[in-house]
XYZ file of C-alpha atoms in Angstrom:
453
model
C 23.069 11.085 27.645
C 21.722 9.471 30.900
C 19.159 6.886 30.452
C 16.855 5.801 33.203
C 15.997 2.481 33.814
C 12.588 1.297 33.489
C 11.731 0.789 37.327
C 12.242 4.172 38.378
C 10.089 5.511 35.610
C 7.488 3.227 36.558
C 7.335 3.981 40.232
C 7.491 7.673 39.353
C 3.940 7.055 37.654
C 2.949 5.222 41.008
C 3.571 8.116 42.856
C 1.726 10.404 40.954
C -1.520 10.063 42.616
C 0.555 10.132 46.013
C 1.778 13.478 45.487
C -1.746 14.718 45.798
C -2.852 13.060 48.958
C -2.241 13.673 52.716
C 0.294 12.289 54.446
C -1.603 9.502 55.930
C -1.981 8.008 52.521
C 1.739 7.472 52.659
C 3.150 3.815 52.220
C 6.620 2.318 53.369
C 6.252 -0.922 51.277
C 8.040 -2.290 49.200
C 11.182 -1.116 51.428
C 13.207 -0.216 48.102
C 11.357 1.664 45.339
C 14.549 2.329 42.868
C 15.144 -1.187 41.887
C 13.643 -4.740 42.120
C 14.841 -6.263 45.180
C 14.337 -10.044 46.110
C 15.148 -12.834 48.818
C 15.379 -10.376 52.108
C 18.096 -11.594 54.617
C 18.120 -8.946 57.183
C 21.175 -8.696 59.914
C 21.008 -6.863 63.421
C 24.561 -5.368 64.041
C 25.519 -2.793 66.444
C 22.153 -0.780 66.685
C 21.233 -1.376 63.004
C 19.451 -3.686 60.769
C 21.272 -4.647 57.473
C 19.159 -5.777 54.496
C 20.736 -8.290 52.050
C 18.829 -8.708 49.066
C 19.102 -10.243 45.611
C 18.481 -8.021 42.653
C 16.155 -8.837 39.706
C 16.776 -7.154 36.855
C 13.960 -4.881 35.206
C 12.014 -6.322 32.928
C 13.039 -10.039 33.352
C 11.326 -13.040 32.533
C 13.273 -15.289 34.382
C 15.239 -15.372 37.727
C 17.856 -12.703 35.760
C 20.012 -12.119 38.787
C 23.712 -11.172 38.692
C 24.443 -9.343 42.046
C 23.472 -8.727 45.559
C 22.346 -5.378 47.373
C 22.863 -4.198 51.056
C 20.516 -1.642 52.518
C 21.030 -0.256 56.449
C 18.044 1.252 58.886
C 18.247 2.598 62.197
C 14.743 3.312 62.326
C 13.125 0.523 59.990
C 11.607 3.304 57.633
C 14.175 5.185 56.224
C 16.651 2.780 54.415
C 20.452 3.926 53.312
C 21.528 1.852 49.819
C 24.771 0.817 50.490
C 24.807 -0.122 46.573
C 26.524 -3.748 45.690
C 29.140 -5.082 47.350
C 29.187 -8.616 46.094
C 28.183 -10.248 42.320
C 28.877 -12.869 40.163
C 32.205 -11.519 39.237
C 33.270 -11.806 43.150
C 33.359 -15.690 42.315
C 35.852 -16.387 39.641
C 34.234 -20.066 39.514
C 30.623 -18.837 39.268
C 28.753 -18.184 35.805
C 25.333 -17.530 36.532
C 22.532 -17.203 39.188
C 23.078 -14.486 41.840
C 20.121 -16.174 43.819
C 19.134 -15.963 47.766
C 21.690 -15.456 50.176
C 22.384 -14.837 54.086
C 24.995 -12.794 55.870
C 26.088 -13.714 59.507
C 28.681 -11.985 61.887
C 31.537 -13.856 63.819
C 34.343 -12.375 65.548
C 33.990 -9.032 63.758
C 33.970 -10.631 60.242
C 30.913 -10.900 58.120
C 29.938 -14.069 55.906
C 27.852 -13.990 52.771
C 26.634 -17.357 51.892
C 24.938 -17.445 48.507
C 24.013 -20.029 45.743
C 25.521 -19.641 42.308
C 26.098 -21.989 39.597
C 29.585 -23.411 39.472
C 30.840 -22.646 35.647
C 33.192 -25.881 36.132
C 30.008 -28.136 36.905
C 26.972 -26.353 35.849
C 25.501 -27.482 38.796
C 24.357 -24.873 41.890
C 26.861 -24.513 44.376
C 27.283 -22.692 47.879
C 29.894 -19.762 47.886
C 31.055 -17.891 50.575
C 32.290 -14.338 50.706
C 34.038 -12.332 53.739
C 34.211 -8.715 54.755
C 35.447 -6.705 57.552
C 32.510 -4.504 57.273
C 28.718 -5.404 57.018
C 28.549 -3.276 53.895
C 31.655 -4.829 52.418
C 33.669 -5.041 50.372
C 33.258 -8.937 50.036
C 35.590 -11.172 48.821
C 35.623 -14.692 47.731
C 36.792 -16.590 51.091
C 37.679 -20.169 49.236
C 38.201 -19.504 45.466
C 35.669 -22.701 45.131
C 32.256 -23.624 46.474
C 32.007 -24.414 50.174
C 29.587 -27.178 49.509
C 28.020 -28.217 46.228
C 25.016 -30.788 45.501
C 22.921 -28.597 43.056
C 20.715 -27.310 45.591
C 20.219 -23.641 46.690
C 19.216 -21.390 49.567
C 21.787 -21.326 52.444
C 21.094 -20.092 55.981
C 23.338 -20.295 58.774
C 22.703 -20.243 62.633
C 25.135 -19.790 65.452
C 23.847 -21.517 68.212
C 24.468 -19.957 71.763
C 27.219 -22.646 72.387
C 28.971 -21.490 69.801
C 28.557 -24.311 66.937
C 27.582 -22.925 63.734
C 25.086 -24.782 61.415
C 24.776 -24.462 57.646
C 21.188 -24.928 56.312
C 20.271 -25.277 52.750
C 17.934 -27.081 50.171
C 15.544 -27.275 47.525
C 14.380 -29.511 46.747
C 15.835 -31.381 49.929
C 16.534 -29.827 52.934
C 20.419 -30.247 54.177
C 22.835 -29.074 57.352
C 26.666 -29.240 57.973
C 28.161 -28.152 61.225
C 30.515 -25.441 60.070
C 33.573 -24.862 61.645
C 34.795 -22.293 63.582
C 36.505 -20.232 60.675
C 32.847 -20.249 59.138
C 34.297 -21.247 55.652
C 35.008 -24.956 56.379
C 32.831 -27.741 58.164
C 33.195 -31.002 60.138
C 31.716 -34.117 59.010
C 29.521 -34.730 55.873
C 26.129 -33.094 55.176
C 23.225 -34.173 56.618
C 20.070 -34.634 55.199
C 17.134 -33.527 57.101
C 14.264 -36.127 57.297
C 11.220 -34.148 55.376
C 8.504 -35.712 57.279
C 4.537 -34.621 57.011
C 4.912 -34.525 60.972
C 7.943 -32.133 60.548
C 6.778 -30.180 57.739
C 2.895 -30.799 57.124
C 1.463 -32.301 54.386
C 1.210 -31.282 50.437
C -1.543 -32.901 48.410
C -1.038 -34.681 44.792
C 2.308 -34.436 44.714
C 3.902 -38.048 45.329
C 7.557 -36.755 44.960
C 7.351 -34.228 47.431
C 5.003 -35.348 49.929
C 5.914 -32.357 52.479
C 5.087 -28.445 52.238
C 8.558 -27.578 52.524
C 9.722 -25.971 49.212
C 12.990 -23.763 49.759
C 14.385 -20.803 51.638
C 14.861 -22.325 55.356
C 15.245 -19.236 58.103
C 16.542 -21.099 61.216
C 17.193 -19.152 64.471
C 16.412 -19.921 68.256
C 14.325 -17.805 70.495
C 13.719 -18.732 74.260
C 15.378 -22.082 73.696
C 13.038 -22.910 70.769
C 14.140 -23.432 67.438
C 12.128 -22.295 64.474
C 12.593 -23.057 60.801
C 10.589 -20.708 58.626
C 10.165 -21.556 55.248
C 8.734 -20.946 51.804
C 6.286 -23.586 51.166
C 4.333 -25.534 48.659
C 5.215 -23.901 45.373
C 3.589 -22.269 43.102
C 2.526 -19.938 44.739
C 4.353 -20.160 47.781
C 3.244 -19.230 51.357
C 5.156 -18.889 54.221
C 5.234 -21.838 57.042
C 7.412 -22.811 60.064
C 8.273 -25.613 62.084
C 9.725 -25.700 65.369
C 12.407 -27.954 67.305
C 13.950 -28.774 70.723
C 17.312 -28.333 69.046
C 19.008 -26.989 66.058
C 18.760 -30.377 63.897
C 15.615 -31.144 64.766
C 13.364 -33.272 65.316
C 11.012 -30.696 63.599
C 7.399 -30.665 64.469
C 4.986 -28.716 61.444
C 3.428 -25.397 63.126
C 1.393 -23.885 60.358
C 1.221 -20.877 58.188
C 2.876 -17.680 58.742
C 1.933 -15.307 55.518
C -0.557 -17.008 53.293
C -0.512 -16.902 49.475
C -0.626 -13.285 48.674
C 1.193 -10.651 46.570
C 1.648 -10.697 42.855
C 4.759 -13.037 43.140
C 4.719 -17.061 42.885
C 7.744 -17.150 45.164
C 8.457 -16.017 49.183
C 11.104 -15.753 51.047
C 11.084 -15.467 54.923
C 13.803 -13.190 57.006
C 12.975 -12.677 60.661
C 14.580 -10.649 63.360
C 14.128 -8.932 66.775
C 15.321 -5.219 66.910
C 14.946 -2.659 69.549
C 12.657 -4.181 71.469
C 10.128 -5.403 68.283
C 9.953 -8.296 66.129
C 9.749 -8.103 62.489
C 9.146 -10.255 59.423
C 10.546 -9.867 55.953
C 9.341 -11.228 52.479
C 9.001 -10.152 48.883
C 6.061 -9.636 46.537
C 5.652 -7.843 43.187
C 3.865 -4.781 44.571
C 6.125 -2.303 42.265
C 4.747 -1.238 38.986
C 6.136 -4.112 36.338
C 6.578 -6.431 39.602
C 5.765 -10.045 39.081
C 7.565 -13.303 39.956
C 10.621 -12.315 38.310
C 10.718 -8.429 39.133
C 10.339 -8.756 43.044
C 10.264 -6.438 46.029
C 11.320 -6.744 49.461
C 8.784 -5.652 52.413
C 8.959 -5.990 55.753
C 6.071 -6.169 58.763
C 6.307 -5.509 62.650
C 4.392 -8.608 64.515
C 4.100 -10.120 67.861
C 4.487 -13.763 68.788
C 1.820 -15.303 70.511
C 2.173 -15.803 74.323
C 3.123 -19.437 73.622
C 5.898 -18.268 71.222
C 3.661 -19.472 68.074
C 3.431 -17.134 65.310
C 0.121 -15.076 64.465
C -0.769 -15.022 60.893
C 0.874 -12.040 59.086
C -0.638 -10.370 55.947
C 1.466 -7.944 53.321
C 0.462 -4.312 53.640
C 1.779 -1.417 51.761
C 1.945 0.533 55.142
C 5.232 -1.615 56.295
C 6.422 -1.181 59.823
C 6.170 1.792 62.169
C 9.145 4.124 62.276
C 11.443 3.582 65.806
C 12.711 7.052 67.093
C 13.283 9.628 64.710
C 15.591 10.787 62.391
C 18.216 13.357 63.207
C 18.116 15.953 60.125
C 21.204 17.844 61.902
C 23.800 14.892 61.611
C 24.591 14.507 57.917
C 22.544 12.109 56.119
C 23.001 10.620 53.175
C 21.004 11.622 49.746
C 20.363 7.534 49.394
C 18.639 7.421 52.812
C 15.087 6.854 51.462
C 11.496 6.165 52.912
C 10.212 6.864 49.640
C 11.502 7.744 46.346
C 9.650 8.978 43.315
C 11.763 8.653 40.062
C 15.056 8.797 41.115
C 17.804 6.102 40.900
C 21.221 5.401 43.050
C 24.755 5.031 41.638
C 28.312 4.646 43.311
C 29.626 8.093 43.699
C 33.108 9.482 42.992
C 33.149 10.823 46.377
C 32.594 7.125 48.114
C 29.733 5.161 48.979
C 26.699 6.008 46.969
C 24.544 9.227 45.759
C 21.211 9.840 43.909
C 20.681 10.431 40.344
C 18.789 10.440 36.896
C 17.016 13.394 38.877
C 14.296 14.815 36.962
C 11.526 17.626 36.902
C 9.247 16.606 39.686
C 10.894 13.725 40.996
C 11.293 13.579 44.812
C 12.219 11.723 48.135
C 10.921 11.263 51.498
C 12.576 10.826 54.824
C 10.060 9.593 57.371
C 9.971 11.387 61.025
C 12.553 14.508 60.847
C 13.215 15.682 64.664
C 13.525 19.416 63.751
C 12.833 20.514 67.453
C 12.776 24.363 67.881
C 13.820 24.729 64.250
C 16.426 24.588 61.434
C 17.645 27.516 60.189
C 19.340 26.362 56.855
C 20.234 23.421 54.533
C 23.589 22.207 52.822
C 23.471 20.247 50.188
C 26.515 18.203 47.985
C 25.386 18.106 44.763
C 26.643 17.764 41.020
C 25.490 18.653 37.627
C 26.646 18.149 33.947
C 23.839 20.417 32.743
C 22.118 23.715 34.133
C 21.148 22.217 37.246
C 17.803 22.882 39.041
C 15.984 23.259 42.259
C 15.635 21.500 45.061
C 12.175 22.303 47.240
C 12.153 21.265 50.894
C 8.689 20.260 51.776
C 6.831 19.124 54.746
C 4.415 15.936 55.071
C 3.708 15.828 51.539
C 5.405 16.174 48.002
C 3.065 19.631 47.695
C 3.126 20.320 51.624
C 4.301 23.536 53.076
C 7.506 24.973 51.395
C 10.471 25.691 54.050
C 13.117 25.970 51.954
C 14.548 26.470 48.394
C 17.908 25.522 47.368
C 19.324 26.466 43.638
C 21.704 23.698 42.135
C 24.015 25.489 39.639
C 25.979 23.556 37.080
C 29.307 22.221 38.289
C 31.046 20.878 34.737
C 30.172 17.070 35.547
C 27.566 14.276 37.196
C 30.990 13.851 39.692
C 31.985 17.569 40.132
C 30.937 18.200 43.640
C 30.187 21.365 45.303
C 27.954 22.095 48.433
C 24.744 24.794 48.234
C 23.443 26.212 51.131
C 19.527 27.787 51.245
C 17.923 29.445 54.394
C 14.846 27.249 56.027
C 12.193 28.690 57.657
C 9.283 26.820 59.403
C 10.798 23.384 60.249
C 10.067 22.974 63.236
C 9.327 19.792 65.786
C 9.206 16.257 63.786
C 7.748 15.993 60.130
C 8.364 13.873 57.167
C 10.597 15.794 54.614
C 10.185 15.635 51.018
C 12.706 16.963 48.838
C 11.364 17.888 45.419
C 13.120 18.520 42.398
C 12.168 20.864 39.711
C 13.784 22.208 36.583
C 14.133 22.215 32.724
C 14.144 18.825 30.979
C 16.167 15.690 30.980
C 18.454 14.828 33.843
C 18.860 17.977 36.492
C 21.802 17.250 39.194
C 22.629 14.394 41.271
C 23.041 14.380 45.436
C 25.437 13.202 47.506
C 24.636 13.796 50.754
C 22.340 16.640 52.783
C 22.497 18.398 56.411
C 20.191 21.089 58.264
C 21.707 23.420 60.590
C 19.527 24.780 63.578
């Protein structure tokens, strides 16, 4: 029998009230509702945002993390789940602690720098995995640590002149110049002086006199170098410093995100995408969430005229949608703006599928541009039971019903068939709710869907 993980059940409880609220009440933060995610590392590549995260295990009472996850979006609200292309098992030399990593692209390859515990030494070390695709699969590039000094939270900057820098550290802050191959370095790691001028003053802790705690995020914008970091545990806030060059000297600039969000840690990620600027972070916003069960979220923001950050606060609304979603292109079922009750899993047809669907569960996708109107819907489904029904509704989970697809039993959870149903009344641009109904227990799986005009 299939068993549902706890987080999906809790999120379904969170959404009971939402079902009966108007569309204006919808939330898009946290980005992922099917599992707990942490430590966001966004990357813009080829018109798409790839979001790399850690994964907090359900019910964790420590930083119990065994793998990393990848999501992608072209509109900042509908996120596609690409599963876990990297885990502790990727590194034969690692034992525990799949903590906060960072991905960068160079020469068509993608490098994922992660902190893990070295089995041989028992210390935290930085490993690097490589892939030819932003969603993997990733392989250990070295078969050993890239650097090891017991500290964590790697971040990479590739400067305009082509020189790459690896930054990391807690309780200290380090950098090293990476070679062009991105998996070796020149010289020795350099410790960045943690001065109060550079990183602000912490009160009452002579061992850590500055605000710098962990999670450096370094980038260059308009000739100015920014180091955004988690400050002064616990609980942490997000602060930043700037410098004229990638190695400093750094000047403390103040708070970006105050202490908030039901998690005693935080972790920044900053990108520009399609004309907007976005700030990623994590909190404990999902049911059961907290310091060891975190969730990644995002806010859009504008820099001040002088290049400084505004104060950014956490919201449940999230970032606005960039453009629309094309319902006439094949869309993966695991492309989700908000989900109630369901989970995802690897599909026998490749990629991921949505599963653990029970009566009353639903998925929302935002901003589907139907234009003059859709006439039918194809859905790829599988069921080891007697199946159920997919209701297609607009703008809320109990909104106008524009189509109903019957899902038969197919003889297995990975025995896939395509079902079709007529659609009427889906015109212009709407949020689409796929609401699932049927008997008790798990009903069916969904791999993809596609409307026709």
